[in-house]
mmCIF file of C-alpha atoms and ligand atoms in Angstrom:
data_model
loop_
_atom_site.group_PDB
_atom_site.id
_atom_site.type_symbol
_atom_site.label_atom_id
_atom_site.label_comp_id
_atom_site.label_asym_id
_atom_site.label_seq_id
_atom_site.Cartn_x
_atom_site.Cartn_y
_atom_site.Cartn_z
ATOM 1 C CA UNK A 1 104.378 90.747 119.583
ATOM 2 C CA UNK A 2 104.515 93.903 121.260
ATOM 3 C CA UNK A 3 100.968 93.611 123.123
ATOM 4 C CA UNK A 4 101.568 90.053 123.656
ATOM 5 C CA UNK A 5 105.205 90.586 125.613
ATOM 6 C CA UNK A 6 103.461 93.205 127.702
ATOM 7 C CA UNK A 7 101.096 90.955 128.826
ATOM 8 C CA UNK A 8 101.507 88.545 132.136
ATOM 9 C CA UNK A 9 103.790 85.826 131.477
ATOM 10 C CA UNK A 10 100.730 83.263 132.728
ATOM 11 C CA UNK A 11 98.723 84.838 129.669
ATOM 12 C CA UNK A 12 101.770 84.338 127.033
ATOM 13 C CA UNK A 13 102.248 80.491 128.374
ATOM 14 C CA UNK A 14 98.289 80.189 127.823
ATOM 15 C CA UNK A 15 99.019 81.641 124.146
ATOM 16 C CA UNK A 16 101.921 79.871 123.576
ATOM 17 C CA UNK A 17 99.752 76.130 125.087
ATOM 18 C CA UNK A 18 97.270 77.032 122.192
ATOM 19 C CA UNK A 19 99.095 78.137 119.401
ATOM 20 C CA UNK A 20 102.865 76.875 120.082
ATOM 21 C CA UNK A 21 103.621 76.312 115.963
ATOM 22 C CA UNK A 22 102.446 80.326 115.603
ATOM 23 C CA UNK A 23 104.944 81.480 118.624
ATOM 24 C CA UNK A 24 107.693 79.035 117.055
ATOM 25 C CA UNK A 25 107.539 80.298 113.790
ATOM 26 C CA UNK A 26 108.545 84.082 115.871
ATOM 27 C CA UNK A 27 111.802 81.865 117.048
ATOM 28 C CA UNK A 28 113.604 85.174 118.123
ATOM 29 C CA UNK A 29 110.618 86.491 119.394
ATOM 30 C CA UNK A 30 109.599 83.394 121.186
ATOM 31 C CA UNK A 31 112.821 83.164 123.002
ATOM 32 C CA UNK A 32 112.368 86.804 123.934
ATOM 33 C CA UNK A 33 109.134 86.215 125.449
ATOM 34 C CA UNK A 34 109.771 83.171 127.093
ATOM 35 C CA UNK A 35 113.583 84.641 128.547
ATOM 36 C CA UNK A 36 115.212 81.865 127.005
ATOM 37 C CA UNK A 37 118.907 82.282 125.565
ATOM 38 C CA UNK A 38 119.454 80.998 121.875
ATOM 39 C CA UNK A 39 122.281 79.264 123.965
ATOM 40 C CA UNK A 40 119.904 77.174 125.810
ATOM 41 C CA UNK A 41 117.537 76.507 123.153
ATOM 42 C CA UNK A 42 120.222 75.504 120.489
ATOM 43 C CA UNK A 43 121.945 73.494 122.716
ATOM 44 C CA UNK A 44 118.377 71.362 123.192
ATOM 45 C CA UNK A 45 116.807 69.113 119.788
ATOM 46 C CA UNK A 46 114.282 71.582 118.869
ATOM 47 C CA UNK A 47 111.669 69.137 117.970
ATOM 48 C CA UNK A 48 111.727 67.375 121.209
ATOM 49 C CA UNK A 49 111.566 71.155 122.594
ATOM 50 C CA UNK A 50 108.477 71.689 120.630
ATOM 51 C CA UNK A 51 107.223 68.042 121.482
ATOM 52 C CA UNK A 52 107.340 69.331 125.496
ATOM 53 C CA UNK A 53 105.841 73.026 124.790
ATOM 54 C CA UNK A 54 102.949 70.975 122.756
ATOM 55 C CA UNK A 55 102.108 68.208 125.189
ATOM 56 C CA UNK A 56 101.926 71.362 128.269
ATOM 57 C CA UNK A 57 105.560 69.966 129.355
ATOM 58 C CA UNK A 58 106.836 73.655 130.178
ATOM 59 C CA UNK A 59 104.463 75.194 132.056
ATOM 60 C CA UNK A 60 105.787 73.053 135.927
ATOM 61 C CA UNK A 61 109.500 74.623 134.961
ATOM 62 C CA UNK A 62 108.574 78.194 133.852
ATOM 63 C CA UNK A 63 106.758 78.276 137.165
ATOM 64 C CA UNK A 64 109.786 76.883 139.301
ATOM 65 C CA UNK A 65 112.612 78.878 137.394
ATOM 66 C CA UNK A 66 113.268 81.519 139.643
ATOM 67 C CA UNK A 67 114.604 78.943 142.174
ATOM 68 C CA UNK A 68 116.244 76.163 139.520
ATOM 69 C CA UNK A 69 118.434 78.713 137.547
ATOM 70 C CA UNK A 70 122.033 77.823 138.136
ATOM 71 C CA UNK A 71 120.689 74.890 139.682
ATOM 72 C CA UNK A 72 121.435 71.183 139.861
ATOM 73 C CA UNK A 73 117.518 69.855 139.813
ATOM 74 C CA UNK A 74 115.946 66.147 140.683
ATOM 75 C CA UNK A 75 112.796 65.688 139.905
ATOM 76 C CA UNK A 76 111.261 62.802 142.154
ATOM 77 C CA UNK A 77 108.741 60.895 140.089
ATOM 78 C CA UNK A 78 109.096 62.155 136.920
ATOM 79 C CA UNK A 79 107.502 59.907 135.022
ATOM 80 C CA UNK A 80 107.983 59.607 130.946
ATOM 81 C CA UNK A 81 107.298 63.335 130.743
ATOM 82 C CA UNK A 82 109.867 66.329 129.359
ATOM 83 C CA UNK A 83 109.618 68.321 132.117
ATOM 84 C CA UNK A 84 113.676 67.984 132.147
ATOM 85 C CA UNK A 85 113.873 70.006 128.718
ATOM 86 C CA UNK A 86 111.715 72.918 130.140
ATOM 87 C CA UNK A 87 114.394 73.049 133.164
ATOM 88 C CA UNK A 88 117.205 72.992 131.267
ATOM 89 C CA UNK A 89 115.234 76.035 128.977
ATOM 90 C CA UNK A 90 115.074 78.171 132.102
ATOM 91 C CA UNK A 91 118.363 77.661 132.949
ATOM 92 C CA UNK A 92 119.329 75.004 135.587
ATOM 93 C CA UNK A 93 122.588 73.735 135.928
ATOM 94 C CA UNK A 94 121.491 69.723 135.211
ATOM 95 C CA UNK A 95 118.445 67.924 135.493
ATOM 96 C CA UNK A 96 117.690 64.388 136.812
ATOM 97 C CA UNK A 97 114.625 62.665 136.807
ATOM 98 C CA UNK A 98 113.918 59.961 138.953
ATOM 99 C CA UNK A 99 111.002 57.012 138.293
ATOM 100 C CA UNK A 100 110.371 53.369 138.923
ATOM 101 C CA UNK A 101 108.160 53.824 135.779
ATOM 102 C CA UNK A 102 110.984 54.749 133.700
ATOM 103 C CA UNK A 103 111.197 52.851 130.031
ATOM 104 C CA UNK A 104 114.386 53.840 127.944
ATOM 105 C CA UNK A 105 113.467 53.028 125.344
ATOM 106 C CA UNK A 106 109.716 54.320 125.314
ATOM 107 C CA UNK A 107 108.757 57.421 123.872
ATOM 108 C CA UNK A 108 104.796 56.731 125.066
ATOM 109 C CA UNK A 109 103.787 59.483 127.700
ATOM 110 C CA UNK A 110 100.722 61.951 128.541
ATOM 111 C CA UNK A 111 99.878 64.971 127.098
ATOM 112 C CA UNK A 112 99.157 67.200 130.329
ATOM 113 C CA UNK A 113 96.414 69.263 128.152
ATOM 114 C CA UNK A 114 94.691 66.056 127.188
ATOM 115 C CA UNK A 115 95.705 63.367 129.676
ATOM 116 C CA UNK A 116 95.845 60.993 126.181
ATOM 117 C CA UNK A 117 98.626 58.925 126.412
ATOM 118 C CA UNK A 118 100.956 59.128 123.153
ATOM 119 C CA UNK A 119 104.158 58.395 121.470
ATOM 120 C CA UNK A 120 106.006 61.741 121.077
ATOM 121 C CA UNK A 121 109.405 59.918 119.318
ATOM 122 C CA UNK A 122 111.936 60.931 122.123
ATOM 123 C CA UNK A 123 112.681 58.220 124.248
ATOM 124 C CA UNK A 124 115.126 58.768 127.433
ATOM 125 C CA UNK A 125 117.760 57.263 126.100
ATOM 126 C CA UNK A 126 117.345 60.006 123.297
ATOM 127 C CA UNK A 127 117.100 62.446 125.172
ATOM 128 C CA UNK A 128 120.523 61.480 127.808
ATOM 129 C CA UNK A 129 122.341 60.814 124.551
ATOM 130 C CA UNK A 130 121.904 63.954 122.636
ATOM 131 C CA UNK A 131 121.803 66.777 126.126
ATOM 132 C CA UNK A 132 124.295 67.045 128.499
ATOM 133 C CA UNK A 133 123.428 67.234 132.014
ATOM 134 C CA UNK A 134 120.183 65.548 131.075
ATOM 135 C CA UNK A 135 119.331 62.156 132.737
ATOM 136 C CA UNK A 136 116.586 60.205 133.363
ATOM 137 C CA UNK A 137 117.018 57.487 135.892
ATOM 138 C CA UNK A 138 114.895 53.810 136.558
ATOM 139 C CA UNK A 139 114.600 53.791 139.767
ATOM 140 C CA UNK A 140 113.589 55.253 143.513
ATOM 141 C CA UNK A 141 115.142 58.391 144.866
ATOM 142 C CA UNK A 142 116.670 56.649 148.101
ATOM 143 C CA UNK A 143 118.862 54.704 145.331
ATOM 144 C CA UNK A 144 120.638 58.256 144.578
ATOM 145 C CA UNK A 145 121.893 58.592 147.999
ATOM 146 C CA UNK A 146 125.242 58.985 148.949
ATOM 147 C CA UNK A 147 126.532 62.259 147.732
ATOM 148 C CA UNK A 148 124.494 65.449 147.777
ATOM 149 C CA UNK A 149 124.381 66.316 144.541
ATOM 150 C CA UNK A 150 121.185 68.548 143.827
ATOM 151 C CA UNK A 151 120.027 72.164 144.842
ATOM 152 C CA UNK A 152 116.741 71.426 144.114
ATOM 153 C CA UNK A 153 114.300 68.513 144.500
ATOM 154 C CA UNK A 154 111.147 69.018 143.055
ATOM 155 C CA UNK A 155 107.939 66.744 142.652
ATOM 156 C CA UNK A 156 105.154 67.635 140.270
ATOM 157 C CA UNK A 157 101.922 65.801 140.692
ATOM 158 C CA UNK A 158 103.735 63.009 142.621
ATOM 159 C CA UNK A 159 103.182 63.428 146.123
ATOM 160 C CA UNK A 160 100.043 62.317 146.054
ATOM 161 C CA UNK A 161 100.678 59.134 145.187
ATOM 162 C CA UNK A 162 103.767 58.136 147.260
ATOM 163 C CA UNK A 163 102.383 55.899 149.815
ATOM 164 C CA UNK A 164 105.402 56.428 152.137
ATOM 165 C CA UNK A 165 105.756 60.341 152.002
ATOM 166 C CA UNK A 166 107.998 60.481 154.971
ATOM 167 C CA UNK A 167 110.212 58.349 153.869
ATOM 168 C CA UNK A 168 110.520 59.862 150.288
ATOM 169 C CA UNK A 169 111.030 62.887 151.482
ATOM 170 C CA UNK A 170 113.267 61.834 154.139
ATOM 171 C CA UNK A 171 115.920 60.571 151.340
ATOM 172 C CA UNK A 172 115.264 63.855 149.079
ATOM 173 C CA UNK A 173 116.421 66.019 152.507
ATOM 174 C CA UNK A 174 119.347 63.770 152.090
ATOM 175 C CA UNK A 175 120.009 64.159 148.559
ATOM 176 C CA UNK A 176 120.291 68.236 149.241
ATOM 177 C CA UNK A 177 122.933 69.954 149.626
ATOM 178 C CA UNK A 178 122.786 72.225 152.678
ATOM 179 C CA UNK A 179 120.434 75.418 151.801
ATOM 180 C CA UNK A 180 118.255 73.300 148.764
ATOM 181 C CA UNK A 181 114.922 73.141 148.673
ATOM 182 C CA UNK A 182 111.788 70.949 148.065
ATOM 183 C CA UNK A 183 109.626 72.025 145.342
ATOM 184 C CA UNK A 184 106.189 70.397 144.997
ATOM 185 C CA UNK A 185 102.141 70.378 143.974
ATOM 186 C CA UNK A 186 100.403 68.134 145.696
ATOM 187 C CA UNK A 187 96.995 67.023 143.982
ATOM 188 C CA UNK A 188 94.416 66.960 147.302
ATOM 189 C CA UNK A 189 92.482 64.016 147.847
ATOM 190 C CA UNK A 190 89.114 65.771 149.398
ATOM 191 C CA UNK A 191 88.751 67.819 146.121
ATOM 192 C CA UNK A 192 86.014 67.382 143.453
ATOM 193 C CA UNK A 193 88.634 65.266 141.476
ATOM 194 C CA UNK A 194 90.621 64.319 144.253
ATOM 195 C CA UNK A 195 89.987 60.244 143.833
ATOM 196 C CA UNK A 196 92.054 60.593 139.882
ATOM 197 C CA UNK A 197 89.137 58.401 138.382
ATOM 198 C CA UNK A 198 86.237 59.506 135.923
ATOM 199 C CA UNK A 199 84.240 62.262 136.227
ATOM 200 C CA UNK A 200 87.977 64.332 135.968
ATOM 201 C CA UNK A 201 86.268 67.242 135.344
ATOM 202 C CA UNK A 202 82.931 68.360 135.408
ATOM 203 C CA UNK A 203 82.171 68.360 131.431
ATOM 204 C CA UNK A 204 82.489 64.088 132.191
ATOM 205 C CA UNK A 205 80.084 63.918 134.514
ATOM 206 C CA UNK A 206 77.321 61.415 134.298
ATOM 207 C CA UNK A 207 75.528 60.516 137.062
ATOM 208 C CA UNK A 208 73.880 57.937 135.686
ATOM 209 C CA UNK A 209 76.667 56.208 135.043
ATOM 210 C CA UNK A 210 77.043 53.622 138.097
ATOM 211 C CA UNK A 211 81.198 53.419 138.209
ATOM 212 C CA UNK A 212 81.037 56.955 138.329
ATOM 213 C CA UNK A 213 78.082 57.381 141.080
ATOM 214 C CA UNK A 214 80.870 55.699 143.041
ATOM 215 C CA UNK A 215 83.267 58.774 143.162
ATOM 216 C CA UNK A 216 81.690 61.846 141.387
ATOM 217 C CA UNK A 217 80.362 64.635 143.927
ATOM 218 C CA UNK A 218 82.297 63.464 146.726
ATOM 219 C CA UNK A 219 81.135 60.282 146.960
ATOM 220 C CA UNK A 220 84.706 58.796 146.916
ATOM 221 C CA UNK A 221 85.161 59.965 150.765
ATOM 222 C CA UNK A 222 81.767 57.817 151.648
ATOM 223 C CA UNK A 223 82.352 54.282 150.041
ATOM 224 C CA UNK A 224 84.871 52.019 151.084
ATOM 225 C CA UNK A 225 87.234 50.552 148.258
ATOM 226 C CA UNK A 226 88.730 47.024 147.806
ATOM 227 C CA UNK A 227 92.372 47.322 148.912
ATOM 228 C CA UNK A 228 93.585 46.272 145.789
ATOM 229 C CA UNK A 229 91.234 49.522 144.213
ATOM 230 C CA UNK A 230 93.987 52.575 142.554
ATOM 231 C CA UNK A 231 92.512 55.010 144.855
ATOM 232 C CA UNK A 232 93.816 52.200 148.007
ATOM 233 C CA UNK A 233 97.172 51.504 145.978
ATOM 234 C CA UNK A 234 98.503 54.546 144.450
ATOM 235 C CA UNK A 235 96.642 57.624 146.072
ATOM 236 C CA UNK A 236 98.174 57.830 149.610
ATOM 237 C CA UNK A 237 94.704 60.310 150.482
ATOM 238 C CA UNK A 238 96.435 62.715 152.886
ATOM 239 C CA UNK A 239 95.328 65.825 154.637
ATOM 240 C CA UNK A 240 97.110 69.228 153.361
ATOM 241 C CA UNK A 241 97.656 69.644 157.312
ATOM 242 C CA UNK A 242 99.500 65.935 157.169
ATOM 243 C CA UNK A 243 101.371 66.845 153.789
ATOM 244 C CA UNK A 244 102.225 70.177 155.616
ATOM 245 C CA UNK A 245 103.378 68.064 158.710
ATOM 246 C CA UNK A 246 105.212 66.225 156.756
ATOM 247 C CA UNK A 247 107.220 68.390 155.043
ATOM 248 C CA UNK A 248 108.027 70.021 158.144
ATOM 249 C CA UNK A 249 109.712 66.901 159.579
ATOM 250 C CA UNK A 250 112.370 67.872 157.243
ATOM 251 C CA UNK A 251 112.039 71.344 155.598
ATOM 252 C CA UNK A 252 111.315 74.636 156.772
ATOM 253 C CA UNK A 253 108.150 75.662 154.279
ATOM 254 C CA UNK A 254 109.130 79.002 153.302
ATOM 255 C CA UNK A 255 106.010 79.426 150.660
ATOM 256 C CA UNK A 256 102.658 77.659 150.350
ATOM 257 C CA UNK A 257 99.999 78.477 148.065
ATOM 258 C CA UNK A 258 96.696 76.755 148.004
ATOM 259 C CA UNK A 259 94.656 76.989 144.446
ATOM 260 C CA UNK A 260 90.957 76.266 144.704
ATOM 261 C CA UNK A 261 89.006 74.348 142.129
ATOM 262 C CA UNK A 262 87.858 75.722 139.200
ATOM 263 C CA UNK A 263 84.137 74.957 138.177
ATOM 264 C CA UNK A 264 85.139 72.708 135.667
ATOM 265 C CA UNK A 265 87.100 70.852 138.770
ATOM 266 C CA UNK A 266 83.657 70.688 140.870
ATOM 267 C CA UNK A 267 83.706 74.265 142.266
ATOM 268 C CA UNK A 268 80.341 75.131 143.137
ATOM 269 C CA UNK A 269 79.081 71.593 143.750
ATOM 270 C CA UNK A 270 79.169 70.915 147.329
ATOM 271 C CA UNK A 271 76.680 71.114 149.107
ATOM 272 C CA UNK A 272 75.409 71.072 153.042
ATOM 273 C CA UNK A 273 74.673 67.470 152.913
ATOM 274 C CA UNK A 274 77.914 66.359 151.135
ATOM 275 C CA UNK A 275 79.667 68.251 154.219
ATOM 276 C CA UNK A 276 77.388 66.712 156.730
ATOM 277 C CA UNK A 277 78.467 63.254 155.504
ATOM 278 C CA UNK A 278 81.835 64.349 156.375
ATOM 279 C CA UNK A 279 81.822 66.814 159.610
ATOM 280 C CA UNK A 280 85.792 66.679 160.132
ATOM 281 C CA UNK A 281 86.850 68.593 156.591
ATOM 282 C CA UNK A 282 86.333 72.145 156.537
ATOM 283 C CA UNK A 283 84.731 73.984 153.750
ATOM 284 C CA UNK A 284 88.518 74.682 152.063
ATOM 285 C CA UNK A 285 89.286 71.173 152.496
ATOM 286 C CA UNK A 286 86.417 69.765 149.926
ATOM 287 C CA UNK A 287 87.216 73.353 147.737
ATOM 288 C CA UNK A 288 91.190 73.005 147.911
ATOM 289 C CA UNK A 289 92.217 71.472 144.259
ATOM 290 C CA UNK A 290 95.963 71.620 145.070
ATOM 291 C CA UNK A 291 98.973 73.245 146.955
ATOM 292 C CA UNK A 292 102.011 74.398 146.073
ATOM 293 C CA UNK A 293 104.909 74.399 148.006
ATOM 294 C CA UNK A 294 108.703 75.774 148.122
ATOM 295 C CA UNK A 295 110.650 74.555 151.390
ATOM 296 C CA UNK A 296 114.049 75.102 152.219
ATOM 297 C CA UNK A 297 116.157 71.769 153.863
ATOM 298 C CA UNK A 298 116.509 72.136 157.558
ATOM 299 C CA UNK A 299 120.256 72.889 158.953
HETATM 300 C C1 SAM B 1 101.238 60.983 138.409
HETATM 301 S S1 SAM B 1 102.872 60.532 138.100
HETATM 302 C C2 SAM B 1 103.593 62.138 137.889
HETATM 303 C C3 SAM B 1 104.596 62.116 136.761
HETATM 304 C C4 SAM B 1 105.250 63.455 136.436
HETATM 305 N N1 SAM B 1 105.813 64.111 137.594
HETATM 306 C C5 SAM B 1 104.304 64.368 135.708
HETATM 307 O O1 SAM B 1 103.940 65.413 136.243
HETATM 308 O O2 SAM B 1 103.954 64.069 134.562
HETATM 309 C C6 SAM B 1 103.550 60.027 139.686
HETATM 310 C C7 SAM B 1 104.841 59.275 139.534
HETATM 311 O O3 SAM B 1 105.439 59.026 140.808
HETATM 312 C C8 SAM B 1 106.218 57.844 140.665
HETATM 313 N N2 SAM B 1 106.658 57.315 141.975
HETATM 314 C C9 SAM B 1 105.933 56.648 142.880
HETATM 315 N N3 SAM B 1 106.710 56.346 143.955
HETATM 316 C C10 SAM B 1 107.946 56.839 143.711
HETATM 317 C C11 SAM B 1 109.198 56.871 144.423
HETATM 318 N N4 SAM B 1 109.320 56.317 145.639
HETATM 319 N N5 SAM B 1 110.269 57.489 143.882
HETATM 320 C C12 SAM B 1 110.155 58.055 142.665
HETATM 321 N N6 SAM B 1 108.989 58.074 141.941
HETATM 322 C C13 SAM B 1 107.924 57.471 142.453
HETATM 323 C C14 SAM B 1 105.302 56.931 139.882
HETATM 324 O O4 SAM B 1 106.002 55.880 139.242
HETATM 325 C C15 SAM B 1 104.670 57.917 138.887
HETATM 326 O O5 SAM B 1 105.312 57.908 137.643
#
């Protein structure tokens, strides 16, 4: 354990993604090398715990603790996932997830290593019955308005599909209280993978497979889609510059970090003619896979 705690803590999350029953079985030395206090893990069901380490649930809130400890955290578009129990690990305050997708009773979500969707046993109602300052709300995030009530809004994977981003974010700068901050990774559109359909990565490619001749290499930017198509419906296909724009209606962006694509996400693929078809992206634009960004509400 030794060599492993002196290691990065991105290298003991990878270790911990691949072998999480070997680092559980080290309980006291997994909450050393995670910084997590028995407190905080006892006062959590440990399955469910494991359940979210398993399914890649606690990699978004290791990432975001240094801003969400002490921290009253809303998580815009959470989805079905467990991202709450990997906040409340690294020590915020409360957590509330917000989702018009939200079942109560459902345990079905996605594993984030495998994208399979799965029953992991803990629905939300679970969960809000068992941890305190745990909930998981049905709904929109304008329908929390009224009292500022969070430090931190955060939205993983989500901003990508809101087709009114203004207008989301305009209720989470209203959901702050004065000094909080937006948290978010935002999925780009003009990557590789940007269009969320198969090929996902490059290891499902098949180009002679006609559904995917229809979005793999870029070919999503060319062809037009019916308007009743996912990528028309539930990708809003932004530039970074309007996401940026965006947030700055708002927010003052105090940290952005762009993360190219890995060659498994396309890097390495495009070519001169794929960027002739499209003369108005830069180079970073087709090689941008996401962008991170912390933002602190406007006074
Ligand atoms: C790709 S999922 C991301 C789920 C989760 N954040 C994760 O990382 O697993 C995007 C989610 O945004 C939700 N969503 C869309 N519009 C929303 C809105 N106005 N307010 C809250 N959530 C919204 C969708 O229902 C969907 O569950």
């Amino acid at each position: 354990m030794a060599r492993i705690e002196s290691r990065s803590p991105d290298f003991k999350l990878r270790l911990m993604d691949r072998w999480p029953v070997y680092y559980w079985r080290r309980y006291p030395h997994f909450l050393k090398a995670n910084d997590w206090s028995f407190s905080r893990v006892n006062a959590l069901p440990l399955p469910a715990v494991q359940q979210a380490l398993e399914l890649g649930y606690l990699r978004w809130p290791k990432a975001l603790a240094p801003w969400c400890q002490g921290k009253d955290v809303v998580d815009v578009g959470c989805g079905m996932g467990l991202h709450g129990l990997g906040f409340l690990l690294e020590g915020a305050r409360s957590y509330t997830g917000v989702d018009p997708l939200i079942k109560p009773k459902s345990g079905v979500l996605k594993s984030l290593h495998s994208g399979k969707r799965l029953d992991c046993g803990w629905t939300p109602e679970m969960l809000m019955e068992r941890i305190d300052r745990f909930r998981m709300i049905r709904g929109i995030s304008n329908e929390l308005e009224g009292r500022r009530l969070f430090d931190v809004a955060t939205l993983h994977n989500a901003t990508e599909h809101l087709t009114d981003l203004a207008g989301v974010f305009a209720s989470v700068a209203r959901l702050l209280r004065p000094g909080g901050r937006l948290i978010f990774s935002h999925h780009n559109w003009f990557s590789w993978n940007g269009h969320h359909q198969e090929p996902k990565t490059i290891g499902r490619l098949d180009l002679t497979n006609p559904v995917q001749q229809r979005f793999a290499d870029w070919a999503h930017l060319d062809g037009t889609h019916p308007p009743d198509h996912y990528v028309m419906t539930k990708l809003n296909r932004l530039r970074l510059e309007e996401v940026r724009a965006i947030t700055g209606q708002y927010f003052e962006i105090e940290l952005e970090r762009t993360t190219p694509s890995t060659p498994n996400q396309g890097a390495g693929r495009l070519t001169g003619a794929i960027h002739a078809r499209h003369p108005e992206l830069t180079a970073a634009d087709f090689t941008t896979q996401s962008l991170f960004c912390v933002a602190r509400l406007k006074t």
